[in-house]
Coordinates of C-alpha atoms in Angstrom, one line a residue:
M1 CA -40.8 -16.0 -23.4
A2 CA -38.9 -13.8 -20.5
S3 CA -39.2 -10.3 -21.3
E4 CA -36.2 -8.7 -20.0
R5 CA -38.5 -5.2 -19.8
R6 CA -38.2 -3.1 -16.5
P7 CA -42.3 -3.9 -14.7
S8 CA -44.1 -1.1 -14.1
V9 CA -44.4 -1.1 -10.2
P10 CA -41.1 -3.0 -8.7
K11 CA -41.0 -5.6 -6.0
P12 CA -37.5 -6.1 -3.8
Q13 CA -39.3 -8.7 -2.4
N14 CA -39.3 -10.5 -5.6
T15 CA -35.7 -9.7 -6.9
V16 CA -32.4 -11.0 -6.3
F17 CA -28.9 -9.7 -6.6
V18 CA -26.6 -12.1 -8.7
G19 CA -22.9 -10.6 -8.1
G20 CA -19.5 -12.5 -9.4
L21 CA -20.4 -12.8 -13.1
A22 CA -18.3 -13.7 -15.8
P23 CA -17.5 -10.2 -18.1
E24 CA -19.3 -11.6 -20.7
M25 CA -22.1 -12.3 -19.4
D26 CA -24.8 -10.1 -21.2
E27 CA -28.7 -9.4 -20.1
G28 CA -29.7 -12.7 -22.1
T29 CA -27.1 -15.3 -19.9
L30 CA -28.4 -13.5 -17.3
L31 CA -32.4 -14.0 -17.9
Q32 CA -31.1 -17.9 -19.5
L33 CA -29.1 -18.8 -16.2
A34 CA -32.2 -17.1 -13.8
S35 CA -35.2 -18.8 -16.3
S36 CA -34.0 -22.5 -15.4
I37 CA -36.1 -22.0 -11.4
G38 CA -38.8 -19.9 -12.9
P39 CA -40.5 -17.2 -14.7
V40 CA -38.7 -14.2 -15.0
T41 CA -39.9 -10.6 -15.0
F42 CA -36.4 -8.5 -15.8
A43 CA -33.1 -9.0 -15.4
R44 CA -30.8 -6.8 -16.0
I45 CA -26.5 -6.2 -16.0
F46 CA -24.7 -3.6 -13.7
R47 CA -22.5 -1.7 -16.2
D48 CA -19.3 1.5 -15.7
R49 CA -20.9 5.0 -17.0
D50 CA -17.9 5.9 -18.5
S51 CA -16.6 2.1 -20.3
G52 CA -20.2 0.2 -20.8
R53 CA -18.7 -2.5 -19.6
S54 CA -19.9 -5.7 -17.3
R55 CA -19.7 -4.6 -13.3
N56 CA -19.5 -8.9 -13.0
C57 CA -23.3 -8.4 -11.4
G58 CA -26.6 -7.4 -11.3
K59 CA -30.3 -8.3 -10.8
V60 CA -32.9 -10.1 -11.9
E61 CA -36.7 -9.9 -10.9
F62 CA -39.0 -13.6 -10.1
E63 CA -43.0 -13.9 -11.0
T64 CA -43.0 -14.8 -6.9
E65 CA -41.6 -13.9 -3.5
D66 CA -41.4 -18.0 -3.3
L67 CA -39.2 -17.8 -7.0
A68 CA -36.6 -15.3 -5.9
A69 CA -36.3 -17.5 -2.3
K70 CA -35.5 -20.3 -4.9
A71 CA -33.0 -18.8 -6.7
V72 CA -31.0 -18.3 -3.9
A73 CA -31.4 -21.2 -2.4
E74 CA -30.0 -23.2 -6.3
L75 CA -27.6 -20.7 -7.4
A76 CA -25.9 -19.3 -4.2
G77 CA -22.2 -20.6 -4.9
L78 CA -23.2 -22.5 -8.6
D79 CA -20.4 -22.7 -10.8
F80 CA -21.6 -20.4 -13.8
K81 CA -19.4 -20.3 -16.7
G82 CA -15.7 -20.6 -14.5
R83 CA -17.4 -18.1 -11.9
R84 CA -18.4 -19.1 -8.6
I85 CA -21.7 -17.0 -8.8
I86 CA -23.0 -15.0 -5.5
V87 CA -27.1 -15.0 -5.0
Q88 CA -29.0 -13.4 -1.9
P89 CA -32.2 -11.1 -1.3
F90 CA -31.6 -8.1 -3.2
G91 CA -32.8 -6.1 0.1
Q92 CA -30.0 -7.8 2.6
A93 CA -27.1 -7.1 -0.7
S94 CA -28.2 -3.2 0.0
E95 CA -28.0 -2.7 3.4
N96 CA -24.4 -3.0 4.1
S97 CA -23.3 -1.9 0.5
D98 CA -24.4 -0.8 -2.8
P99 CA -25.6 -4.1 -4.5
R100 CA -24.6 -2.0 -8.0
R101 CA -20.8 -2.6 -6.3
P102 CA -18.9 -5.4 -7.7
Q103 CA -17.6 -7.8 -4.6
V104 CA -14.3 -7.9 -3.3
D105 CA -12.6 -11.2 -3.6
G106 CA -9.2 -11.0 -4.0
R107 CA -9.1 -9.7 -7.6
Q108 CA -9.5 -5.9 -7.3
V109 CA -5.9 -3.8 -7.9
F110 CA -6.1 -0.2 -6.4
I111 CA -4.4 1.9 -8.4
A112 CA -2.4 4.9 -7.7
G113 CA -0.3 7.7 -9.2
L114 CA -2.2 7.9 -12.4
T115 CA -1.9 10.6 -14.9
A116 CA -4.6 13.1 -15.9
D117 CA -4.1 11.6 -19.4
T118 CA -4.2 7.9 -18.5
S119 CA -8.1 6.5 -19.8
S120 CA -9.8 3.7 -18.4
E121 CA -9.5 1.7 -21.2
M122 CA -5.2 2.7 -21.0
L123 CA -4.9 1.8 -17.8
R124 CA -6.9 -2.1 -19.0
E125 CA -4.0 -2.9 -21.9
F126 CA -1.4 -1.6 -19.6
C127 CA -2.0 -3.9 -17.3
Q128 CA -3.4 -6.3 -19.5
M129 CA 0.1 -6.6 -21.7
T130 CA 2.1 -6.3 -18.1
V131 CA 0.2 -9.1 -15.7
G132 CA -2.2 -11.1 -17.5
A133 CA -6.4 -11.3 -17.7
V134 CA -8.6 -8.3 -16.8
D135 CA -11.7 -8.2 -16.1
T136 CA -12.9 -4.4 -15.5
A137 CA -10.6 -1.2 -15.1
R138 CA -11.8 1.6 -14.2
V139 CA -9.9 5.6 -14.1
F140 CA -12.2 6.8 -10.4
L141 CA -13.6 10.9 -11.9
N142 CA -14.4 13.5 -10.4
R143 CA -17.9 13.8 -9.5
E144 CA -18.3 17.6 -11.0
T145 CA -15.4 18.8 -13.3
R146 CA -15.3 14.7 -14.9
E147 CA -11.8 15.2 -14.9
S148 CA -9.6 11.5 -13.3
K149 CA -8.7 11.5 -9.6
G150 CA -5.5 9.9 -10.1
T151 CA -6.0 6.6 -9.3
G152 CA -8.5 3.4 -10.2
K153 CA -8.8 -0.1 -10.1
V154 CA -8.6 -3.8 -12.3
E155 CA -10.2 -6.4 -11.9
F156 CA -8.0 -9.4 -12.9
Q157 CA -10.2 -12.7 -13.3
T158 CA -7.3 -14.4 -10.7
P159 CA -6.2 -13.3 -7.5
E160 CA -3.7 -14.9 -8.1
L161 CA -3.2 -12.9 -11.0
A162 CA -4.3 -9.9 -9.2
Q163 CA -1.4 -10.7 -6.5
K164 CA 0.9 -10.3 -9.7
A165 CA -0.7 -7.3 -10.4
V166 CA 0.8 -5.8 -6.9
Q167 CA 4.0 -7.1 -7.1
E168 CA 4.8 -6.2 -10.6
L169 CA 2.6 -2.8 -11.1
N170 CA 4.6 -1.2 -7.7
G171 CA 7.5 1.3 -8.9
R172 CA 5.9 0.6 -13.1
L173 CA 6.1 3.6 -15.0
L174 CA 2.7 4.3 -17.2
D175 CA 2.8 7.9 -19.1
G176 CA 6.5 8.8 -17.5
Q177 CA 4.5 7.8 -14.1
R178 CA 5.6 5.6 -11.6
L179 CA 2.2 3.8 -9.9
S180 CA 1.4 2.3 -6.4
A181 CA -1.0 -1.1 -6.6
R182 CA -1.9 -2.6 -3.9
L183 CA -4.7 -5.3 -2.9
M184 CA -8.4 -3.3 -2.4
E185 CA -10.0 -4.7 1.3
Q186 CA -13.6 -4.8 1.5
E187 CA -15.0 -1.8 3.1
R188 CA -15.8 -1.5 6.9
P189 CA -19.7 -1.6 7.4
S190 CA -21.3 1.4 7.5
R191 CA -22.7 2.7 10.7
P192 CA -25.8 3.5 11.8
T193 CA -26.9 6.8 10.7
R194 CA -28.8 7.4 13.9
E195 CA -27.2 6.7 16.6
P196 CA -28.0 8.3 20.0
R197 CA -26.4 11.0 21.3
E198 CA -24.3 8.9 24.2
A199 CA -23.1 6.7 21.2
A200 CA -21.7 9.7 19.3
D201 CA -18.8 9.8 22.2
P202 CA -15.5 7.8 21.0
Q203 CA -15.2 6.4 24.5
C204 CA -18.5 4.3 24.1
R205 CA -17.2 2.8 20.4
L206 CA -15.2 -0.7 20.8
F207 CA -13.1 -2.8 18.4
L208 CA -12.9 -6.5 18.7
A209 CA -9.8 -8.8 16.9
N210 CA -8.8 -12.3 17.0
L211 CA -13.3 -13.6 16.5
P212 CA -13.9 -16.7 15.5
D213 CA -14.3 -16.9 11.5
E214 CA -17.8 -18.1 11.9
V215 CA -19.1 -15.1 14.2
S216 CA -22.1 -13.4 12.5
D217 CA -22.9 -10.1 13.5
A218 CA -26.5 -11.7 15.9
Q219 CA -23.5 -13.6 18.1
L220 CA -21.5 -10.7 18.4
Q221 CA -24.2 -8.6 19.6
E222 CA -25.5 -11.3 21.9
L223 CA -22.1 -11.4 23.8
L224 CA -21.3 -8.1 24.3
Q225 CA -25.6 -7.2 26.2
Q226 CA -23.8 -8.5 28.7
A227 CA -21.9 -5.4 29.5
G228 CA -25.8 -4.0 28.2
E229 CA -27.1 -1.7 26.0
V230 CA -25.7 -2.5 22.3
V231 CA -26.4 -0.3 19.3
S232 CA -24.7 -1.6 16.8
A233 CA -22.4 -4.4 16.5
S234 CA -20.7 -5.7 12.3
V235 CA -17.9 -8.4 11.6
F236 CA -15.5 -7.9 9.0
Q237 CA -12.6 -10.1 7.5
T238 CA -9.1 -8.1 6.8
A239 CA -7.1 -8.5 3.6
Q240 CA -5.2 -11.3 6.5
G241 CA -8.4 -13.0 6.6
N242 CA -9.2 -12.1 10.2
C243 CA -12.2 -11.6 11.5
M244 CA -12.6 -8.3 13.4
G245 CA -15.7 -6.6 14.2
R246 CA -16.9 -3.0 15.5
A247 CA -19.7 -2.5 17.6
T248 CA -21.1 0.8 20.3
M249 CA -22.8 0.1 23.4
A250 CA -25.9 2.7 24.8
S251 CA -23.0 4.7 27.0
A252 CA -19.1 5.2 28.2
E253 CA -19.6 3.0 31.6
E254 CA -21.0 0.2 29.4
A255 CA -18.3 0.2 26.5
A256 CA -15.7 0.2 29.6
R257 CA -17.6 -2.9 31.2
A258 CA -17.6 -4.5 28.2
V259 CA -13.8 -3.9 28.2
N260 CA -12.8 -4.9 31.8
I261 CA -15.4 -8.2 31.7
L262 CA -14.6 -9.5 27.5
H263 CA -11.0 -8.4 26.9
D264 CA -8.5 -11.8 27.3
T265 CA -11.1 -14.2 27.4
F266 CA -12.2 -16.9 25.3
Y267 CA -14.6 -16.7 22.8
V268 CA -15.8 -20.3 21.1
S269 CA -12.3 -21.5 20.2
K270 CA -10.6 -18.3 20.2
R271 CA -9.0 -16.1 23.4
I272 CA -10.4 -11.7 22.0
T273 CA -9.2 -8.8 22.0
V274 CA -11.2 -6.0 23.5
R275 CA -10.6 -2.3 23.3
L276 CA -11.6 0.9 23.2
D277 CA -11.3 2.5 19.5
H278 CA -11.2 6.3 18.8
G279 CA -12.2 6.3 15.0
V280 CA -8.7 5.8 14.3
K281 CA -6.9 2.6 13.8
P282 CA -6.3 0.8 16.8
S283 CA -1.8 1.6 18.1
P284 CA -1.0 -2.2 18.7
Q285 CA 0.4 -3.2 21.9
L286 CA 3.4 -2.8 22.1
D287 CA 4.5 -5.3 24.7
S288 CA 2.6 -7.9 22.7
T289 CA 4.0 -6.8 18.9
I290 CA 7.6 -7.9 17.5
F291 CA 9.7 -5.9 15.2
V292 CA 10.8 -7.9 12.0
G293 CA 14.0 -6.9 9.5
G294 CA 15.5 -8.3 6.9
L295 CA 12.8 -9.6 5.1
N296 CA 12.7 -10.3 0.9
F297 CA 11.1 -7.5 -0.7
N298 CA 8.5 -9.9 -2.1
T299 CA 7.2 -11.4 1.0
T300 CA 3.8 -10.3 2.1
S301 CA 2.2 -9.6 4.8
E302 CA 0.1 -13.0 4.8
G303 CA 3.7 -14.7 4.6
L304 CA 4.7 -12.8 7.6
Q305 CA 1.8 -13.7 9.1
Q306 CA 1.9 -17.6 8.1
H307 CA 5.6 -18.2 10.1
F308 CA 4.7 -16.3 12.9
A309 CA 1.5 -18.3 13.2
N310 CA 3.2 -21.2 15.0
V311 CA 4.4 -19.7 17.5
G312 CA 1.0 -18.0 19.1
E313 CA -2.4 -16.6 18.1
V314 CA -1.4 -13.4 15.7
V315 CA -3.3 -10.6 15.7
H316 CA -2.2 -8.3 13.4
A317 CA 0.8 -8.9 11.4
S318 CA 1.9 -6.0 8.2
V319 CA 4.4 -4.9 5.9
F320 CA 6.5 -1.8 6.1
T321 CA 5.9 -0.4 2.5
V322 CA 7.0 3.6 1.3
K323 CA 4.2 5.9 1.5
G324 CA 4.6 7.6 -2.2
T325 CA 5.7 4.5 -4.4
G326 CA 4.5 0.9 -1.9
K327 CA 7.1 -0.9 -1.9
P328 CA 8.0 -2.8 0.2
K329 CA 11.4 -1.4 2.7
G330 CA 12.5 -4.9 4.0
S331 CA 11.0 -4.7 7.7
G332 CA 7.4 -5.7 9.2
K333 CA 5.2 -5.6 12.3
V334 CA 3.6 -9.0 14.0
E335 CA 1.2 -8.0 17.2
F336 CA 0.2 -11.2 19.3
Q337 CA -2.7 -11.9 21.2
T338 CA -0.5 -12.4 24.9
P339 CA 3.1 -10.3 25.6
D340 CA 4.1 -14.1 26.4
A341 CA 3.7 -14.9 22.5
A342 CA 5.7 -11.9 21.6
L343 CA 9.1 -13.1 23.2
S344 CA 8.4 -16.6 22.7
A345 CA 8.7 -15.5 18.9
V346 CA 11.8 -13.5 19.3
Q347 CA 13.6 -16.7 21.1
Q348 CA 12.8 -19.3 18.1
L349 CA 12.3 -17.5 15.4
D350 CA 14.8 -14.8 15.4
G351 CA 17.7 -15.4 13.2
S352 CA 15.4 -17.7 11.3
E353 CA 15.0 -18.1 7.6
L354 CA 11.8 -16.7 5.0
D355 CA 12.2 -16.5 1.9
G356 CA 15.2 -16.9 1.3
R357 CA 16.3 -14.3 4.0
Q358 CA 17.6 -14.3 7.9
L359 CA 15.3 -12.3 10.1
H360 CA 16.1 -10.1 12.4
V361 CA 13.8 -10.4 15.5
K362 CA 12.7 -7.9 18.2
L363 CA 10.5 -6.6 21.0
M364 CA 9.1 -3.3 19.3
E365 CA 10.2 0.2 21.3
A366 CA 8.1 2.7 21.6
K367 CA 9.1 6.1 19.3
P368 CA 9.5 9.1 21.3
P369 CA 7.7 12.1 20.8
L370 CA 7.3 13.6 17.3
T371 CA 9.4 16.9 17.1
R372 CA 10.9 18.3 14.2
P373 CA 14.5 18.6 13.9
P374 CA 16.4 21.9 12.7
P375 CA 17.3 21.9 9.3
G376 CA 19.6 19.1 7.8
L377 CA 19.7 15.2 9.1
R378 CA 18.3 14.0 12.0
P379 CA 20.2 12.8 14.5
P380 CA 20.5 9.3 14.6
E381 CA 18.2 8.1 17.5
S382 CA 19.8 4.3 17.9
G383 CA 23.6 4.6 16.5
R384 CA 22.5 1.7 13.6
Q385 CA 21.5 4.5 10.6
I386 CA 24.3 4.9 8.3
F387 CA 24.2 7.0 4.5
V388 CA 25.7 5.4 1.8
S389 CA 26.7 6.9 -1.3
L390 CA 26.9 5.2 -4.7
S391 CA 26.3 4.3 -8.2
T392 CA 22.3 5.7 -9.6
E393 CA 21.8 2.2 -11.1
T394 CA 22.4 0.1 -7.0
S395 CA 19.1 -1.1 -6.4
A396 CA 18.4 -1.1 -2.6
E397 CA 18.0 -4.6 -3.2
M398 CA 21.6 -4.9 -4.7
L399 CA 22.9 -2.8 -2.3
R400 CA 21.3 -4.8 1.0
E401 CA 23.1 -7.6 -0.8
F402 CA 26.5 -7.2 -1.2
C403 CA 26.2 -5.4 2.7
E404 CA 25.0 -8.5 3.6
T405 CA 28.1 -10.4 1.7
C406 CA 30.2 -8.6 3.9
L407 CA 28.9 -8.2 7.3
G408 CA 26.9 -11.6 7.2
D409 CA 23.7 -12.7 7.1
G410 CA 20.9 -10.3 8.6
S411 CA 22.9 -8.2 9.9
V412 CA 20.8 -5.4 7.4
T413 CA 17.1 -4.8 8.6
Y414 CA 16.3 -2.0 6.7
C415 CA 17.7 -0.5 3.1
H416 CA 16.0 2.8 1.7
V417 CA 17.7 4.2 -2.5
F418 CA 16.3 7.5 -2.3
V419 CA 15.3 8.9 -5.6
D420 CA 14.8 12.3 -7.6
K421 CA 10.5 13.2 -6.3
D422 CA 10.3 15.0 -10.3
T423 CA 11.8 12.6 -12.6
G424 CA 11.6 8.9 -10.0
E425 CA 15.6 8.7 -11.1
P426 CA 17.7 7.5 -8.1
K427 CA 19.8 10.0 -6.3
G428 CA 22.8 8.1 -5.6
I429 CA 22.3 8.0 -1.8
G430 CA 21.0 5.5 0.1
K431 CA 20.1 4.6 4.1
L432 CA 20.9 1.4 6.0
E433 CA 19.7 0.2 9.2
L434 CA 21.8 -2.3 10.7
A435 CA 21.4 -5.0 13.0
S436 CA 23.9 -3.5 15.9
A437 CA 25.9 -0.5 16.1
E438 CA 29.1 -3.4 16.4
L439 CA 28.4 -3.6 12.7
V440 CA 27.9 0.1 12.2
D441 CA 31.2 0.1 12.8
R442 CA 32.3 -2.3 10.8
A443 CA 30.8 -2.0 7.9
L444 CA 32.8 2.4 7.9
K445 CA 35.9 0.4 8.6
E446 CA 35.3 -2.6 6.1
L447 CA 32.3 -1.2 3.6
E448 CA 33.9 2.0 2.8
G449 CA 35.9 2.6 -0.7
A450 CA 34.5 -0.6 -1.9
M451 CA 33.4 -1.1 -5.6
L452 CA 29.9 -2.0 -5.8
Q453 CA 28.3 -1.4 -9.6
G454 CA 31.4 0.6 -11.1
S455 CA 31.4 3.1 -8.3
H456 CA 32.9 3.2 -5.2
L457 CA 31.5 3.7 -1.8
S458 CA 31.0 6.5 0.7
L459 CA 29.9 5.9 3.9
R460 CA 28.7 8.5 7.0
R461 CA 26.8 7.9 10.0
P462 CA 23.8 10.4 10.3
G463 CA 24.4 14.1 11.8
D464 CA 28.1 13.7 10.4
R465 CA 28.7 17.6 8.5
L466 CA 28.6 16.6 5.3
P467 CA 32.7 17.1 3.9
Q468 CA 33.7 20.9 3.2
E469 CA 35.9 19.8 1.0
P470 CA 34.3 19.4 -2.6
D471 CA 34.4 15.8 -3.7
G472 CA 36.7 17.1 -7.3
R473 CA 33.5 15.3 -9.4
T474 CA 31.2 17.5 -9.2
V475 CA 30.7 21.0 -11.5
F476 CA 28.7 23.5 -11.4
V477 CA 26.0 24.0 -13.9
G478 CA 24.8 28.0 -14.7
G479 CA 22.9 29.8 -17.9
L480 CA 20.0 26.8 -18.3
S481 CA 17.2 27.6 -20.2
W482 CA 14.1 28.2 -17.7
D483 CA 13.0 24.8 -19.6
L484 CA 16.2 22.4 -19.3
D485 CA 15.1 19.3 -16.3
S486 CA 17.1 17.6 -14.9
K487 CA 17.0 14.0 -17.1
G488 CA 18.4 17.0 -19.7
L489 CA 21.0 17.3 -17.7
K490 CA 22.7 14.4 -17.1
A491 CA 22.1 14.0 -20.7
F492 CA 23.9 17.0 -21.8
G493 CA 26.7 15.8 -18.9
E494 CA 27.2 12.2 -20.2
Q495 CA 28.0 14.2 -23.5
V496 CA 31.2 13.3 -21.3
G497 CA 31.0 10.6 -19.4
E498 CA 29.1 8.5 -16.9
V499 CA 26.6 10.5 -14.5
S500 CA 26.2 9.8 -11.0
Y501 CA 23.9 12.7 -10.5
A502 CA 22.5 15.9 -12.3
A503 CA 19.9 18.1 -10.9
V504 CA 18.7 21.7 -11.7
F505 CA 18.1 23.8 -8.5
T506 CA 14.9 25.1 -8.4
N507 CA 13.1 27.9 -6.3
R508 CA 11.1 26.3 -3.1
E509 CA 8.3 27.5 -3.0
T510 CA 7.5 28.3 -6.9
G511 CA 9.2 24.6 -7.9
K512 CA 10.4 26.4 -11.3
S513 CA 14.0 26.4 -12.5
K514 CA 17.1 29.1 -10.9
G515 CA 18.5 29.0 -13.9
S516 CA 21.6 26.5 -12.6
G517 CA 21.6 23.0 -11.4
K518 CA 25.0 20.7 -10.7
V519 CA 26.0 17.5 -12.2
Q520 CA 28.0 14.5 -10.6
F521 CA 30.5 12.2 -12.8
A522 CA 31.7 9.0 -11.8
N523 CA 35.5 10.5 -11.3
S524 CA 37.4 13.9 -10.9
E525 CA 38.7 12.8 -13.9
L526 CA 35.7 12.9 -16.0
A527 CA 34.6 16.7 -13.8
L528 CA 37.8 18.4 -15.4
K529 CA 37.2 17.1 -18.7
A530 CA 33.2 18.7 -18.4
V531 CA 34.7 21.8 -17.7
E532 CA 37.1 21.4 -21.2
N533 CA 34.9 20.1 -22.9
L534 CA 31.0 21.9 -21.9
N535 CA 32.2 25.4 -20.6
G536 CA 30.7 27.9 -23.1
R537 CA 28.5 24.9 -25.4
E538 CA 25.2 25.8 -26.3
L539 CA 21.8 24.2 -24.5
L540 CA 18.8 24.3 -25.6
G541 CA 19.4 27.9 -27.2
R542 CA 21.5 28.8 -24.5
E543 CA 25.0 28.9 -23.9
V544 CA 26.2 27.9 -20.6
S545 CA 28.9 27.8 -17.7
V546 CA 30.6 25.3 -16.9
R547 CA 32.9 24.8 -13.4
M548 CA 33.9 23.0 -10.5
M549 CA 31.6 23.2 -7.7
E550 CA 33.3 25.3 -4.6
A551 CA 32.8 24.3 -1.2
Q552 CA 29.3 26.3 0.3
P553 CA 30.4 28.2 3.3
R554 CA 29.2 26.8 6.6
K555 CA 25.9 28.6 7.6
P556 CA 25.9 29.8 11.0
G557 CA 24.3 27.8 13.8

């Protein structure tokens, strides 16, 4: 019987890496599988240091090098316990990645926004209950302190469950904190550790897009040798399935020559893009890029790419998301291989329907140089933005649907409802971008005062001065306990009636409470009632004072 113990002298040439294993597999099952090829001297499942759970991969050492080669030939791609397994020479698996690291195959989801108290087991149970079957879950820890980094990853049993997780977990609360979730991408191949001094110059590095799916590292290097000496060349796949490449030439002159002779030429069956790579994500070619507004919040980057692929060759497509939450903004961009394809997309697909939404498609415009505005609202750049005061029960999707019902399908290209950074609760304020300046004029006339979710809407343009007169719905609350937060203040105000928004004033530098705050009610009658009934009441051991909010004096320019 084959032994599971480590041999005294490891033999890498006799060893294979095995990935894609079922989570319930142990060393005995792996040994049984490998023994179908021939005598095995060692078998091991790689496990997570903290939880002891399988990482769904391992390695097997055979008695001879020929048996290892036979295992690669006969077991690679085999369906075993419902999984298509990966088998390759152990040295080959180690060249570009740690062989102990699980393969990224569409089942892995990166999670951010975890609290310091959330453990791997808690994350696993939460995802299993919310989404479905989970293979492994891991919270990333600091190597030195062993404290949580606030991020982790979850591997689901199927890519479909992973896609569902991104939709279900984004913005979901866990241990009182909102999560952000995205599919994990295949890591870029590591660059050679030793390169000539000239190769360190960013002008020597190349980025290649729209490569044929079947191209290999060696074929890419052979292609670039037309321009000169190639230091390194590697091919990788993006999350959208596009084949890209990165390469380093021996000199800046040879890199420039590669761009001149290879960019926008056909390689096998595709017209490829070749650019200098300055170590950052390449900026899109604006004349080949379109902006897409009015997207369904469930539309993915893959779905966006497929919708526009019939017009021309798509280099890259992405749905814009909010940085803090990862939630989609309802807009995105698509970069084509040529400017003609981008123009055709605007002409053919502006007003087309995707996932039940009418799209607004236009050529991407260059952003002006970034300059910090003075304190207050940034002045409008296109005349198409508008701010909306609304009920705290109103979501971005509800606001957009209401506006498009009144103004027409495709009239809203961007919609966002602001939330409190501390509590995650809506602030009762939203921002819209409409398809034209004329629609903004219509909105100001037709939507002002309209009822949505039991609250009257109030609209204004960015840069407009806030009303200097008090709105009659807001009260000032003083004498608060230092331990009271905005949520507690809101609950205090709700003793009177519906509260639209509540906030405890804090010091900007320290974040500590100032001992006062404000509460905005649904109407002025409730605000007056609050002054009568809540003034002098005790809250967390402190007697609070409540009065109508007064207009703030205008600060000198």
